[in-house]
C-alpha cells in the first residue's frame, strides 16, 4: 500500500489506472474493473474515454456499490455515472439493480454476478474513494456490511438503502486505485497509513489486504506522483 501525492486535476492517477487496465487486457482474456460512485465518477469517465476501443471487448465492469431502488433512479450511482458521460463502448457493464427485486434479493443477485465475474476474470482491478469516516465502497463503519460473510450485502443506512460488495469480495481484488482528496480526509488517511485498525471501525483498512493498492491524495504522501 503506497500513498502518492496528487490533486483532483492531476492526470497521473488516471494515466496509471488506464495503463494498468490496458496491460491487464493485453495479458488476459477477461478483466474485471470495479468502479465506484460519488466523487470518483468524473475520474471513471476520463479513464473509460482514455482506453483504446480495441481492448475494451475483454473488459467487464461492475459497481463497487449502489443505492437501492428502481433501475435508473435519480440517486443511483449508475445513473450519475451515465449522466456524467460514461459509455461502456465495447465493454460489458453488469448492472446491480433489477426492477422487481427486494433489497435482499438484489444483494443476492449482485453477489452471484460478482462471483461469476471474479471466477472468470484473469485480473481484477478496483477503483475506490474513501470517506472521511473511513468507509470504502458502501461499507460504512459498524454497518451490517462490515461484518458480513457474504460477497455482497444490502442494508438500510442513514441516507440510503445500500447494496455493496463486502470484505470477502474485496479480498479477491488484484490491484486497487484509490482517489481521496480534501483536507477532511486527512485524519482517516493518516490512520490508514499508520495504524492497523479493525475493519469494522475503518473499512478502508481492507486496502492492506489487497496485493497492490495505491492511494492518490492531496493530504499525506510518501512520494509525489508524476503530475
XYZ file of C-alpha atoms in Angstrom, residues 15-205:
191
model
C -2.861 7.562 -16.564
C -1.686 4.868 -14.142
C -5.136 3.262 -13.915
C -5.558 3.402 -17.692
C -2.158 1.799 -18.225
C -2.873 -0.925 -15.669
C -6.185 -1.764 -17.349
C -4.623 -1.875 -20.803
C -1.702 -4.008 -19.590
C -4.093 -6.459 -17.907
C -6.265 -6.610 -21.019
C -3.214 -7.398 -23.140
C -2.352 -10.341 -20.881
C -5.779 -11.799 -20.025
C -8.855 -12.883 -21.952
C -11.093 -11.078 -19.422
C -10.503 -8.307 -16.924
C -12.966 -7.120 -14.282
C -12.969 -3.406 -13.407
C -14.873 -2.401 -10.273
C -15.927 1.256 -10.287
C -17.372 3.482 -7.529
C -19.808 6.353 -7.476
C -19.515 9.695 -5.717
C -16.569 11.984 -6.363
C -14.813 9.264 -8.381
C -17.391 9.379 -11.182
C -15.618 12.046 -13.293
C -12.355 10.095 -12.974
C -14.044 6.883 -14.139
C -15.417 8.687 -17.178
C -11.975 10.044 -18.056
C -10.353 6.607 -17.743
C -13.023 4.978 -19.913
C -12.531 7.631 -22.594
C -8.775 7.048 -22.467
C -8.985 3.287 -23.064
C -8.324 2.034 -26.575
C -11.503 0.778 -28.227
C -9.922 -2.448 -29.438
C -9.128 -3.714 -25.919
C -12.468 -2.967 -24.273
C -14.135 -6.076 -25.716
C -12.381 -8.077 -22.992
C -13.350 -5.666 -20.216
C -16.236 -6.346 -17.826
C -17.362 -3.591 -15.443
C -19.305 -3.686 -12.175
C -20.066 -1.122 -9.488
C -18.377 -1.471 -6.101
C -21.685 -0.408 -4.509
C -25.079 1.024 -5.365
C -28.001 2.841 -3.779
C -31.014 0.543 -3.821
C -34.181 1.456 -5.716
C -35.789 1.028 -9.116
C -33.481 0.797 -12.109
C -32.057 4.198 -13.064
C -33.493 6.050 -10.050
C -32.193 9.579 -9.566
C -29.772 8.783 -6.706
C -28.273 5.644 -8.254
C -24.544 5.544 -8.901
C -25.218 4.028 -12.306
C -27.450 6.910 -13.410
C -24.998 9.509 -12.144
C -22.198 7.713 -13.965
C -24.197 7.669 -17.193
C -25.218 11.312 -16.869
C -21.558 12.247 -16.385
C -20.826 10.840 -19.833
C -19.800 7.265 -19.084
C -20.131 4.886 -22.043
C -19.111 1.252 -21.825
C -18.096 1.175 -25.522
C -17.274 -2.448 -26.354
C -17.037 -3.447 -22.700
C -19.776 -5.290 -20.829
C -21.357 -3.421 -17.917
C -23.087 -5.724 -15.418
C -25.866 -3.753 -13.676
C -26.506 -4.015 -9.952
C -30.171 -3.038 -9.813
C -33.020 -5.059 -11.287
C -36.655 -3.998 -11.171
C -38.928 -6.137 -9.028
C -36.252 -7.389 -6.632
C -36.224 -6.634 -2.917
C -33.118 -5.258 -1.224
C -32.189 -8.755 -0.055
C -32.794 -10.265 -3.491
C -30.776 -7.514 -5.144
C -27.817 -8.202 -2.849
C -28.039 -11.938 -3.575
C -28.121 -11.345 -7.337
C -25.235 -8.883 -7.040
C -23.194 -11.469 -5.137
C -23.916 -14.152 -7.751
C -22.892 -11.822 -10.574
C -19.689 -10.855 -8.807
C -18.750 -14.451 -8.052
C -19.234 -15.431 -11.695
C -17.299 -12.439 -12.997
C -14.478 -12.840 -10.479
C -14.137 -16.546 -11.238
C -13.848 -15.876 -14.971
C -11.619 -12.801 -14.817
C -7.896 -13.185 -15.226
C -7.300 -9.991 -13.282
C -9.449 -7.734 -11.087
C -8.787 -4.001 -10.830
C -10.820 -1.865 -8.440
C -11.209 1.886 -8.162
C -12.299 3.449 -4.868
C -12.838 6.605 -2.927
C -12.519 6.797 0.856
C -14.961 8.721 3.037
C -13.909 10.967 5.940
C -15.416 8.293 8.210
C -13.129 5.644 6.685
C -15.783 3.877 4.615
C -14.917 2.249 1.320
C -17.343 1.077 -1.376
C -20.691 1.033 0.502
C -19.217 -0.453 3.679
C -19.897 2.041 6.456
C -18.175 1.633 9.846
C -20.207 -0.602 12.146
C -22.735 -1.429 9.427
C -24.031 -4.939 8.619
C -21.771 -4.868 5.561
C -18.707 -4.517 7.803
C -19.336 -7.914 9.413
C -20.976 -9.784 6.530
C -19.574 -13.085 5.338
C -21.415 -12.801 2.025
C -19.898 -11.391 -1.161
C -22.500 -8.600 -1.199
C -24.765 -7.142 1.437
C -27.878 -4.984 1.413
C -28.813 -2.835 4.393
C -30.569 0.339 5.463
C -28.230 3.266 6.206
C -28.976 6.810 7.336
C -29.328 8.299 3.846
C -29.945 5.362 1.530
C -30.693 1.691 1.354
C -27.386 0.344 0.147
C -26.057 -2.696 -1.643
C -22.314 -3.183 -1.606
C -19.559 -5.660 -2.195
C -18.125 -6.785 1.138
C -14.703 -7.674 2.506
C -14.774 -11.291 1.212
C -15.334 -9.867 -2.294
C -12.766 -7.083 -1.993
C -10.122 -9.575 -0.894
C -10.299 -11.054 -4.403
C -9.027 -7.826 -5.983
C -5.569 -7.933 -7.550
C -4.933 -4.192 -7.740
C -6.661 -1.131 -6.289
C -6.510 2.530 -7.239
C -7.859 4.953 -4.637
C -8.589 8.644 -5.205
C -9.216 10.505 -1.941
C -8.986 14.279 -1.933
C -9.724 17.051 0.546
C -8.495 18.144 3.967
C -11.480 16.428 5.634
C -9.940 13.067 4.714
C -6.509 13.751 6.205
C -7.216 12.164 9.632
C -8.630 8.949 8.187
C -5.819 8.668 5.635
C -3.260 9.209 8.383
C -4.874 6.478 10.446
C -4.988 4.134 7.469
C -1.308 4.687 6.797
C -0.016 4.297 10.352
C -2.466 2.253 12.435
C -3.868 -1.244 11.793
C -7.447 -0.520 12.837
C -10.203 -3.209 12.836
C -12.159 -3.349 9.596
C -15.430 -2.732 11.402
C -14.073 0.615 12.642
C -12.287 1.720 9.467
C -13.395 -0.339 6.461
C -10.716 1.247 4.248
C -8.192 -0.914 6.139
